[in-house]
Each structure stands twice: as C-alpha cells, then as structure tokens.
mmCIF file of C-alpha atoms and ligand atoms in Angstrom:
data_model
loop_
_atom_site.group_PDB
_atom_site.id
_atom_site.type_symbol
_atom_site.label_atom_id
_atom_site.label_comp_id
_atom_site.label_asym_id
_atom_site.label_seq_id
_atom_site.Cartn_x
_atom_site.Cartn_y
_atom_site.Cartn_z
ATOM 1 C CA UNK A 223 -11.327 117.465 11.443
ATOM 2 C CA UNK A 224 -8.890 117.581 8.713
ATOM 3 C CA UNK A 225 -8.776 114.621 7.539
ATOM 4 C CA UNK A 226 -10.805 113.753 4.161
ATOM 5 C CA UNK A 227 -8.873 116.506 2.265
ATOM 6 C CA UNK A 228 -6.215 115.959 2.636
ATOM 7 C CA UNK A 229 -6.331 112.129 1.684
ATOM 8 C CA UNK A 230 -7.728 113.355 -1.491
ATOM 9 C CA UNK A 231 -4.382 116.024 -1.524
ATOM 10 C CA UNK A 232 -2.249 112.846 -0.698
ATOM 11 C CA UNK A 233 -3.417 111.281 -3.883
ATOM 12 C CA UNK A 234 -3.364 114.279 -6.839
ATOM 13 C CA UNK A 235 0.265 114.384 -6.312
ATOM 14 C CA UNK A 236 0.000 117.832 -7.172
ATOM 15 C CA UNK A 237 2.022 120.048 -5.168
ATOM 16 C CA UNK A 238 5.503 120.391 -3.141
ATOM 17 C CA UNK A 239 3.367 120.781 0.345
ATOM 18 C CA UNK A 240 0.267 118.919 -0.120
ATOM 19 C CA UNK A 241 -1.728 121.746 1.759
ATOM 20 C CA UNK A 242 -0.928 124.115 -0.396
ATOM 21 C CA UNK A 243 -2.150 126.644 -1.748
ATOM 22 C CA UNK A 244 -3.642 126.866 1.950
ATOM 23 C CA UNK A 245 -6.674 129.235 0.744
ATOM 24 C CA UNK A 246 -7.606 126.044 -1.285
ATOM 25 C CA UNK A 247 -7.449 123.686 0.964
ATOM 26 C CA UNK A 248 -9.281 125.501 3.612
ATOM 27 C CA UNK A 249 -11.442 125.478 0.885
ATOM 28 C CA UNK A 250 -11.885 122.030 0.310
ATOM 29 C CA UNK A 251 -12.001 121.372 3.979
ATOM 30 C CA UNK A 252 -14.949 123.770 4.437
ATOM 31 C CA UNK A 253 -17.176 121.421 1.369
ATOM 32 C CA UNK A 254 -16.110 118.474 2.872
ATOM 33 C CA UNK A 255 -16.717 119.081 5.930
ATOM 34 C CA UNK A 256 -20.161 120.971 5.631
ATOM 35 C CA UNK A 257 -21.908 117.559 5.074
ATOM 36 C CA UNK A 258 -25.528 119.275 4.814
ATOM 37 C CA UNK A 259 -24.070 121.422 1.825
ATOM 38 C CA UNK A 260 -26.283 124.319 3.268
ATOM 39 C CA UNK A 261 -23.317 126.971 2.802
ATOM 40 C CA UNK A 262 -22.839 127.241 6.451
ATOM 41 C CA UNK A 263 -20.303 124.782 8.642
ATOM 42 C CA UNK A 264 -22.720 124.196 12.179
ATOM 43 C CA UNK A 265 -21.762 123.040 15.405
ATOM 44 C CA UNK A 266 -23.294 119.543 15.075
ATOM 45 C CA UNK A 267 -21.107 119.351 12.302
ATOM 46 C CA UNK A 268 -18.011 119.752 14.273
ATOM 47 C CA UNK A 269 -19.142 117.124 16.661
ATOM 48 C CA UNK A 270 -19.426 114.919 13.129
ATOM 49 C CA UNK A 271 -15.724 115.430 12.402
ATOM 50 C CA UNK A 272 -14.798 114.418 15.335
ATOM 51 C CA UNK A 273 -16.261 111.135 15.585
ATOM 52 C CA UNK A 274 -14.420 109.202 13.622
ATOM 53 C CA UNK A 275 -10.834 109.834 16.219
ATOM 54 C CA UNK A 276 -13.028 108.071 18.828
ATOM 55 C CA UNK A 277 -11.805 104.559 19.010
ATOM 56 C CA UNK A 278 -10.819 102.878 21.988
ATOM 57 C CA UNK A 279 -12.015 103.577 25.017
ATOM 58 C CA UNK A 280 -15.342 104.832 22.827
ATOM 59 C CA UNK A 281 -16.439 107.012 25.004
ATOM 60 C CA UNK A 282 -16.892 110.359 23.686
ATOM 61 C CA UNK A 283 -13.822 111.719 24.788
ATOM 62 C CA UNK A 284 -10.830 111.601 22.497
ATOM 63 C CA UNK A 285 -7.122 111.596 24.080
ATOM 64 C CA UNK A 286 -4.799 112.728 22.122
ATOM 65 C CA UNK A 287 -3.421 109.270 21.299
ATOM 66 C CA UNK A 288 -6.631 108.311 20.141
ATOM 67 C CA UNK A 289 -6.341 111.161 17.952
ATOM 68 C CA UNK A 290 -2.858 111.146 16.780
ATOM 69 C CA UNK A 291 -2.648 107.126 16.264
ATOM 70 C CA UNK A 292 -5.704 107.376 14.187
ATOM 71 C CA UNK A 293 -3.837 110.296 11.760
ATOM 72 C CA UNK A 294 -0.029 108.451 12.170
ATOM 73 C CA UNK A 295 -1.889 105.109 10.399
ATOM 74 C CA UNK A 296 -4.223 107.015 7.844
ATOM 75 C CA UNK A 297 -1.960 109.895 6.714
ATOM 76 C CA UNK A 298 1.244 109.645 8.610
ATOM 77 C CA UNK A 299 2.742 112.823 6.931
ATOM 78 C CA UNK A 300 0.608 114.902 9.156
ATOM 79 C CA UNK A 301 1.664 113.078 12.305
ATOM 80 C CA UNK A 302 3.585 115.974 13.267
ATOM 81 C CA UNK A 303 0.631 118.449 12.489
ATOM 82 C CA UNK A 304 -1.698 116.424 14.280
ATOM 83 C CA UNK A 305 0.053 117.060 17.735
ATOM 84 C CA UNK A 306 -0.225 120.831 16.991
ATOM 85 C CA UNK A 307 -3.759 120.341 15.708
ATOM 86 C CA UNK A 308 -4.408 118.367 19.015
ATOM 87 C CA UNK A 309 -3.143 121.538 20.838
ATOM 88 C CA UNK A 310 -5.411 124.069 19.525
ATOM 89 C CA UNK A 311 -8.599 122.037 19.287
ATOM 90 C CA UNK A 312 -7.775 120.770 23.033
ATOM 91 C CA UNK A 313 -8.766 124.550 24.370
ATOM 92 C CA UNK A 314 -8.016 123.753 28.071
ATOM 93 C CA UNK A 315 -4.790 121.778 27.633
ATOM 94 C CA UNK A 316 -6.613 118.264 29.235
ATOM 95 C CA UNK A 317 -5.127 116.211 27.207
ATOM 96 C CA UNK A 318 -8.884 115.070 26.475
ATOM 97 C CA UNK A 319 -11.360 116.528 23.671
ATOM 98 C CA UNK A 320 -14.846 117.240 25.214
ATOM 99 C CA UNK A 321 -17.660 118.729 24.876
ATOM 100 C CA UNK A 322 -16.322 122.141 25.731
ATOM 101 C CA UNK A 323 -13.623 122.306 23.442
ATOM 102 C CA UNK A 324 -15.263 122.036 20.515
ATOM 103 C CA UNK A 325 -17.682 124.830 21.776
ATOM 104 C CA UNK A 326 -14.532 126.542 22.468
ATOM 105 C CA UNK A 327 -12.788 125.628 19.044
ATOM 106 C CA UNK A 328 -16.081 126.557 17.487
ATOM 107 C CA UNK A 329 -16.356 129.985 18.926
ATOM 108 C CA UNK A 330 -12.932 130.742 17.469
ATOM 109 C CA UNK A 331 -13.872 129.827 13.980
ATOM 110 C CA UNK A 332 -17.387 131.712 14.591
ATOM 111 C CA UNK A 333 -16.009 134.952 14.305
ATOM 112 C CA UNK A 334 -18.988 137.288 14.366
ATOM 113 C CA UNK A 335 -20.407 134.731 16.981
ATOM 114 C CA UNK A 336 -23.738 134.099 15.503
ATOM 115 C CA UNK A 337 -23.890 130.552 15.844
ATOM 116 C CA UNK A 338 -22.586 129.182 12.351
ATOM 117 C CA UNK A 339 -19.221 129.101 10.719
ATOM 118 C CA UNK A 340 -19.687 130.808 7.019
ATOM 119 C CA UNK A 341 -17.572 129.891 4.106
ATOM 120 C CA UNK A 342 -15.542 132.695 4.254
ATOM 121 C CA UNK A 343 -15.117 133.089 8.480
ATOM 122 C CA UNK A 344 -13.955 129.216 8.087
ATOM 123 C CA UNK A 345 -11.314 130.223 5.355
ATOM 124 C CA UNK A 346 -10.615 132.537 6.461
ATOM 125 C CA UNK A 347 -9.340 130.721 10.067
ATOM 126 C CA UNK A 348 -7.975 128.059 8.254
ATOM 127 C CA UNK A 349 -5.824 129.607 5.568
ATOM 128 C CA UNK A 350 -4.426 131.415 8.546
ATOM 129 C CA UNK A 351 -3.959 128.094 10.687
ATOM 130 C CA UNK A 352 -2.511 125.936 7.574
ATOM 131 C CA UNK A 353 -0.212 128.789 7.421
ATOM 132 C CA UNK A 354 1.130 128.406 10.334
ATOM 133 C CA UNK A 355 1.685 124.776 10.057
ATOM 134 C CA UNK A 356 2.330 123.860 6.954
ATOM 135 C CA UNK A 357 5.915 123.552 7.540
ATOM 136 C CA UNK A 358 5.503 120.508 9.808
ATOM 137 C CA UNK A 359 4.490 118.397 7.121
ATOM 138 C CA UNK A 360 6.859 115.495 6.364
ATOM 139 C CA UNK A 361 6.579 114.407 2.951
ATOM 140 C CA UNK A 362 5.366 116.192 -0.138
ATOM 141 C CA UNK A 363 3.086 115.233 -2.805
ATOM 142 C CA UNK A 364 5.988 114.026 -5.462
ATOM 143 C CA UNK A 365 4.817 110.385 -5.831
HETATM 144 C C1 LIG B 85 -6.296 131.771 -2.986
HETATM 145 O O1 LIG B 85 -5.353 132.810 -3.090
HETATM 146 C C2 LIG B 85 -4.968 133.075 -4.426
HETATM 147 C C3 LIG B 85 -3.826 134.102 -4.372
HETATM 148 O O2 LIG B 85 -4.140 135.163 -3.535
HETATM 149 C C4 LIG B 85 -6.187 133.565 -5.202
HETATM 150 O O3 LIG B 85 -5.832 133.834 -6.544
HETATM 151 C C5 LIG B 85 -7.249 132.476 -5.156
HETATM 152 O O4 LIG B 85 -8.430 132.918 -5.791
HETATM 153 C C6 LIG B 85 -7.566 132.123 -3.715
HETATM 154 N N1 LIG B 85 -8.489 130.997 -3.686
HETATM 155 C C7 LIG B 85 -9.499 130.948 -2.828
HETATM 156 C C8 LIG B 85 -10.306 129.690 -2.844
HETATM 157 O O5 LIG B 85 -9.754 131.844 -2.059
HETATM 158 C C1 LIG B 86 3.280 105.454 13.317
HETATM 159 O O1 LIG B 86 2.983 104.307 12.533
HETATM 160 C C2 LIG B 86 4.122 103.546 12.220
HETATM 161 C C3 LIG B 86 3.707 102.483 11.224
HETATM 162 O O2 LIG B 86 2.597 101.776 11.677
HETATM 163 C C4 LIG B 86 4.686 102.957 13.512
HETATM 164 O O3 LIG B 86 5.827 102.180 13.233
HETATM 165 C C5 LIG B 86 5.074 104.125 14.416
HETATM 166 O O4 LIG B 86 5.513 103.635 15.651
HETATM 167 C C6 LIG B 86 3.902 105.053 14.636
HETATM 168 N N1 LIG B 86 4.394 106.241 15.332
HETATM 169 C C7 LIG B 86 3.788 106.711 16.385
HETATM 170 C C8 LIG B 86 4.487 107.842 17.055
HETATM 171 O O5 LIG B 86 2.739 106.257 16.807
#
C-alpha cells in the first residue's frame, strides 16, 4: 500500500513535501490502487497491495522488516513513514501483517461498512492519514 504513487511523486519533482497536496495524493493512491478501475477499492484489492512487501520468508505474513526494508531500498524518504504506516495497518500490534489486519485496516477505510471502499470514503481516510504524517518525510521533491 502506498507505494506506486508516490514513486511517480518522487519523480515530478513538483512539490516541497512530495505528498502534498494530501487530497491529491490520496487521490492518486485510490486509481492506482483500484486495479479493476470499477470506481470502488475491494478487499481483494488490499490483499493485492500487499503482496509485493512479502519477500523473505514468503509466507504470507509480512514482518515489519519485510515491510520497511522493502520501502528503505525503493523510496527511502518514506522510511520513517513506513514504521508509522506499519503501525496502523498492523491492527493488533504483532509485529506481523495477517489476514486479520487487513480485514481490520479495511473496515476502517470502509466507513459505512458495506463491503467496498468508495472513492470518496478512501480520500477521505487518507487525506486525513497523509495529514498526519506528512511531516515524517525526509527529503522533498527539489531534485
Ligand atoms: C484538494 O483540496 C483543494 C483545496 O481544498 C481543492 O481545491 C481540490 O479540489 C481538492 N482535490 C481533490 C482531489 O479533492
Ligand atoms: C536503508 O538503506 C540504506 C542503503 O541501502 C542502508 O545503508 C541502511 O542501512 C538502510 N536502513 C535501514 C534502517 O534499513
């Protein structure tokens, strides 16, 4: 989750903080990350973002070295984001993303709770989240 944006942020050298404006982002995030382009962001899609963290052991599971490494070598600005990120998408504090976090993370996004993330509830979460964290990014876009 997160990622493919942002790599294309990374490389427009457009702004101060390369996730802002957050609104836009989380806008951005929500295309590229609805990979049937039906409009709505669906819980098999989550599982999709995830996959690519899953290196060694693959097993399904990723630990939050797994998931930080894998951000530290492809867009080591958000190294420090990607601990906090690793926080709220690891809903029971395991130190392992499961199965039942990503319900859980998905729930949270699912704000009406009828089984699909729309445009606007994802946004909506996101602008909110990006908020939040934006300040721990390390470098900004002036390259
Ligand atoms: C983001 O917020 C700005 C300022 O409120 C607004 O003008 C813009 O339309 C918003 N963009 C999106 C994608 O919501
Ligand atoms: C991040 O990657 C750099 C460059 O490969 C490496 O030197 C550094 O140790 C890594 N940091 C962490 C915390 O993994």
């Amino acid at each position: 989750m997160l990622l493919l944006v942002i790599v294309a942020a990374l490389f427009s050298g457009c702004c101060a903080n390369i996730l802002q404006p957050y609104n836009e982002t989380a806008l951005n995030m929500f295309h590229g990350n609805d990979f049937n382009g039906d409009g709505k962001f669906e819980r098999s899609e989550l599982d999709f973002t995830f996959y690519v963290y899953d290196t060694e052991p693959l097993d399904g599971i990723i630990s939050r070295l797994e998931y930080t490494s894998y951000i530290n070598k492809t867009t080591p600005e958000l190294y420090r984001l990607s601990h906090e990120l690793y926080d709220i998408y690891d809903i029971d504090n395991d130190n392992r993303l499961e199965k039942h976090d990503y319900d859980a993370f998905f729930q949270l996004m699912d704000s009406d709770d009828d089984g699909w993330v729309t445009e606007h509830e994802f946004v909506h979460y996101w602008t909110i989240l990006l908020e939040s964290l934006g300040h721990l990014i390390d470098v900004g876009g002036t390259r």
